[in-house]
Coordinates of C-alpha atoms in Angstrom, one line a residue:
M28 CA 26.2 -22.8 15.4
T29 CA 24.4 -26.0 14.5
G30 CA 20.7 -26.9 14.0
A31 CA 19.3 -29.0 11.3
P32 CA 16.2 -27.6 9.6
P33 CA 13.0 -29.6 9.9
P34 CA 11.9 -31.4 6.7
E35 CA 9.5 -29.4 4.5
W36 CA 7.0 -32.3 4.2
R37 CA 6.1 -31.7 7.9
A38 CA 5.1 -28.1 7.3
T39 CA 3.2 -29.1 4.1
L40 CA 1.2 -31.7 6.0
G41 CA 0.6 -29.3 9.0
R42 CA -0.5 -26.5 6.7
H43 CA -3.2 -28.6 5.0
V44 CA -4.6 -29.9 8.3
G45 CA -4.2 -26.6 10.1
G46 CA -5.8 -24.5 7.4
A47 CA -8.8 -26.8 7.2
L48 CA -9.3 -26.6 11.0
V49 CA -8.9 -22.8 11.1
R50 CA -11.5 -22.3 8.3
F51 CA -13.9 -24.8 10.0
L52 CA -13.7 -23.3 13.4
Y53 CA -13.6 -19.6 12.4
A54 CA -14.7 -17.2 9.7
A55 CA -11.1 -16.9 8.6
G56 CA -9.8 -15.4 5.4
A57 CA -6.4 -14.7 3.9
H58 CA -5.7 -11.5 1.9
G59 CA -2.7 -10.5 -0.2
T60 CA -1.5 -14.0 -0.7
E61 CA -0.2 -12.9 -4.1
N62 CA 2.4 -10.9 -2.3
V63 CA 4.2 -14.0 -1.0
P64 CA 6.8 -15.1 -3.6
V65 CA 5.9 -18.5 -5.0
S66 CA 9.5 -19.8 -4.7
G67 CA 12.7 -19.0 -3.0
P68 CA 13.5 -18.1 0.6
V69 CA 10.9 -16.0 2.3
I70 CA 10.3 -14.7 5.9
L71 CA 6.8 -14.2 7.1
A72 CA 7.0 -11.5 9.9
A73 CA 3.7 -11.2 11.8
N74 CA 2.3 -9.1 14.6
H75 CA 1.4 -11.0 17.8
T76 CA -1.7 -10.4 19.9
G77 CA -3.3 -13.7 20.6
Y78 CA -2.6 -17.3 21.4
L79 CA -3.8 -18.7 18.1
D80 CA -1.8 -16.3 15.9
G81 CA 0.8 -18.8 14.9
A82 CA -1.7 -21.5 14.0
V83 CA -3.8 -19.0 12.0
V84 CA -1.0 -17.6 10.0
F85 CA 0.6 -21.0 9.5
G86 CA -2.7 -22.5 8.3
L87 CA -3.7 -19.6 5.9
A88 CA -0.2 -19.0 4.5
P89 CA 0.0 -19.8 0.7
R90 CA 3.2 -21.8 1.3
P91 CA 4.3 -24.3 3.9
A92 CA 6.2 -22.4 6.7
H93 CA 8.4 -23.3 9.7
F94 CA 7.6 -20.9 12.5
L95 CA 10.0 -20.1 15.4
V96 CA 7.9 -21.0 18.5
L97 CA 8.8 -20.6 22.1
A98 CA 10.5 -23.7 23.4
S99 CA 8.2 -23.7 26.5
T100 CA 5.2 -24.2 24.2
F101 CA 6.7 -27.5 23.0
E102 CA 6.5 -28.7 26.6
L103 CA 2.7 -28.4 26.6
G104 CA 0.2 -30.9 25.2
I105 CA 0.5 -29.4 21.7
G106 CA 4.2 -30.1 21.6
P107 CA 4.0 -33.3 19.5
L108 CA 1.8 -31.4 16.9
L109 CA 4.4 -28.6 16.7
H110 CA 7.2 -31.1 16.1
L111 CA 5.1 -33.0 13.6
S112 CA 4.2 -29.9 11.6
G113 CA 7.9 -28.8 11.4
Q114 CA 8.0 -25.9 13.8
I115 CA 11.3 -24.7 15.3
P116 CA 11.7 -24.4 19.1
L117 CA 13.2 -21.1 20.3
E118 CA 14.7 -20.2 23.6
Q119 CA 13.6 -16.6 24.0
G120 CA 16.1 -14.0 25.3
T121 CA 19.2 -16.2 24.8
G122 CA 20.1 -15.5 21.2
D123 CA 19.3 -19.1 20.5
R124 CA 21.9 -20.0 17.9
R125 CA 20.6 -23.5 17.3
A126 CA 17.1 -22.2 16.4
L127 CA 18.5 -19.4 14.2
A128 CA 20.7 -22.0 12.4
S129 CA 17.7 -24.2 11.8
A130 CA 15.7 -21.3 10.4
L131 CA 18.6 -20.2 8.3
G132 CA 18.8 -23.8 6.9
V133 CA 15.2 -23.5 5.8
L134 CA 15.9 -20.3 4.0
Q135 CA 19.0 -21.6 2.3
R136 CA 17.0 -24.5 0.8
G137 CA 14.5 -22.0 -0.5
G138 CA 11.8 -22.4 2.1
V139 CA 9.7 -20.2 4.3
V140 CA 10.3 -19.2 7.9
G141 CA 7.7 -17.6 10.1
I142 CA 8.5 -15.3 13.0
F143 CA 6.9 -12.9 15.4
P144 CA 9.4 -10.0 15.8
E145 CA 7.7 -8.6 18.9
G146 CA 8.9 -11.6 20.8
G147 CA 5.6 -12.2 22.6
R148 CA 1.9 -11.4 22.7
G149 CA 0.9 -7.8 23.3
R150 CA -0.9 -5.0 21.5
G151 CA 0.4 -6.1 18.1
D152 CA 1.2 -2.6 17.0
L153 CA 5.0 -3.3 16.5
E154 CA 6.1 -0.5 18.8
K155 CA 9.1 -2.7 19.5
A156 CA 10.7 -5.6 17.6
E157 CA 13.6 -8.0 18.1
K158 CA 16.5 -8.2 15.7
G159 CA 16.3 -11.9 14.9
V160 CA 14.2 -11.3 11.8
A161 CA 16.7 -8.8 10.4
W162 CA 19.6 -11.2 11.1
L163 CA 17.8 -14.0 9.2
A164 CA 16.9 -11.6 6.3
L165 CA 20.5 -10.5 5.9
Q166 CA 22.1 -13.9 6.4
G167 CA 19.5 -15.8 4.3
S168 CA 19.2 -13.1 1.5
A169 CA 15.4 -13.4 2.0
P170 CA 12.7 -10.9 1.5
V171 CA 10.4 -10.2 4.5
V172 CA 6.7 -10.3 3.9
P173 CA 4.8 -8.3 6.6
V174 CA 1.8 -10.1 7.9
A175 CA -1.1 -8.6 9.8
C176 CA -3.0 -11.1 12.0
L177 CA -6.3 -9.6 13.1
G178 CA -9.1 -10.7 15.4
T179 CA -7.4 -13.3 17.5
R180 CA -7.7 -11.3 20.8
A181 CA -10.0 -8.6 21.9
T182 CA -9.1 -5.9 24.4
G183 CA -9.4 -7.3 27.9
D184 CA -9.0 -11.0 26.9
L185 CA -6.3 -13.1 28.5
A186 CA -3.1 -13.8 26.6
A187 CA -4.0 -17.5 26.5
S188 CA -7.6 -17.0 25.5
W189 CA -9.1 -18.2 22.2
P190 CA -11.3 -16.2 19.9
R191 CA -15.0 -17.1 19.9
L192 CA -15.9 -19.9 17.5
R193 CA -16.9 -18.6 14.0
S194 CA -15.6 -15.1 14.8
R195 CA -13.9 -13.2 12.0
L196 CA -10.2 -13.7 11.6
V197 CA -8.0 -12.1 9.0
V198 CA -4.5 -12.7 7.8
D199 CA -3.3 -10.0 5.5
F200 CA 0.1 -10.4 3.6
G201 CA 1.8 -7.2 2.6
E202 CA 4.3 -6.4 -0.1
P203 CA 7.8 -7.9 0.4
V204 CA 10.5 -5.8 2.0
S205 CA 14.1 -6.4 0.8
V206 CA 16.4 -5.1 3.6
T207 CA 19.1 -2.8 2.5
Q208 CA 22.5 -4.6 2.2
A209 CA 24.5 -1.5 3.3
H210 CA 28.3 -1.9 3.1
G211 CA 31.1 0.1 4.7
I212 CA 29.3 0.2 8.1
P213 CA 29.8 -2.1 11.2
G214 CA 27.7 -5.3 11.2
R215 CA 25.9 -4.2 14.4
V216 CA 24.8 -1.0 12.8
R217 CA 23.7 -2.7 9.6
L218 CA 21.6 -5.2 11.7
E219 CA 20.0 -2.4 13.7
R220 CA 19.1 -0.5 10.6
A221 CA 17.6 -3.6 8.9
A222 CA 15.6 -4.4 12.1
E223 CA 14.1 -0.9 12.2
E224 CA 13.4 -1.0 8.5
I225 CA 11.4 -4.2 8.9
R226 CA 9.7 -3.0 12.1
A227 CA 8.5 0.2 10.5
A228 CA 7.2 -1.6 7.4
L229 CA 5.3 -4.2 9.5
A230 CA 3.9 -1.5 11.8
E231 CA 2.6 0.4 8.8
H232 CA 1.1 -2.7 7.2
V233 CA -0.6 -3.8 10.4
A234 CA -2.2 -0.4 10.9
A235 CA -3.3 -0.2 7.3
A236 CA -4.8 -3.7 7.3
S237 CA -6.6 -3.0 10.6
N238 CA -8.2 0.0 9.1
R239 CA -9.0 -1.7 5.8
H240 CA -10.6 -4.8 7.4
R241 CA -12.2 -2.8 10.2
I242 CA -10.8 -5.0 12.9
E243 CA -9.2 -3.1 15.7
L244 CA -6.1 -4.2 17.5
P245 CA -6.4 -4.7 21.3
T246 CA -5.6 -1.6 23.1
D247 CA -4.1 -3.3 26.2
V248 CA -1.3 -5.8 27.1
P249 CA -3.0 -9.2 27.8
P250 CA -3.9 -9.2 31.6
D251 CA -2.0 -12.4 32.3
L252 CA 1.2 -10.9 31.0
W253 CA 1.2 -8.0 33.4
D254 CA 4.3 -7.8 35.7

């Protein structure tokens, strides 16, 4: 399993530019940034409802982060920007070992990896979550910071729609979760338990943040994602 991690300077540059753009275009604010450890490996695990979630969390995070982004997105017009800002292409549904190795390399050098455990845009309530975040947390010995991204899509909007300019966006960082390193059980069971532990913590944080900031999650699956 190979995959060199992108250099951190790319994420540092992208974060400064992205953060400025997000704050210029929207009434965007970050909360709970003190919950993100100031050094060492960290995973930012965020809910996913709208097209701009990645850019918003990336721009408002207190540390430069390398997000796992669908490889198909790199084929669009923003592909060069994603490469320049140090993001990691991910082939979804294939257990992309190259992408996971690249993300693990970021963690092993003490960096920050961003991931959307739901695997795609939806209601953002974390009813289901993929296991990649748990694998990275266990292999990289990294705490997982649950992140609530709110306001990027309203009920009925398309999956690819953008929020209205100057609308209120909130990124809320929760308290870190250190997954249990249980021994004496099969690796698959350990992975499943860690994945559920992270999913439950993120779901709880998203629900609490939604209530606290009075920004409701969309109640539907984006129309252009219907089967």
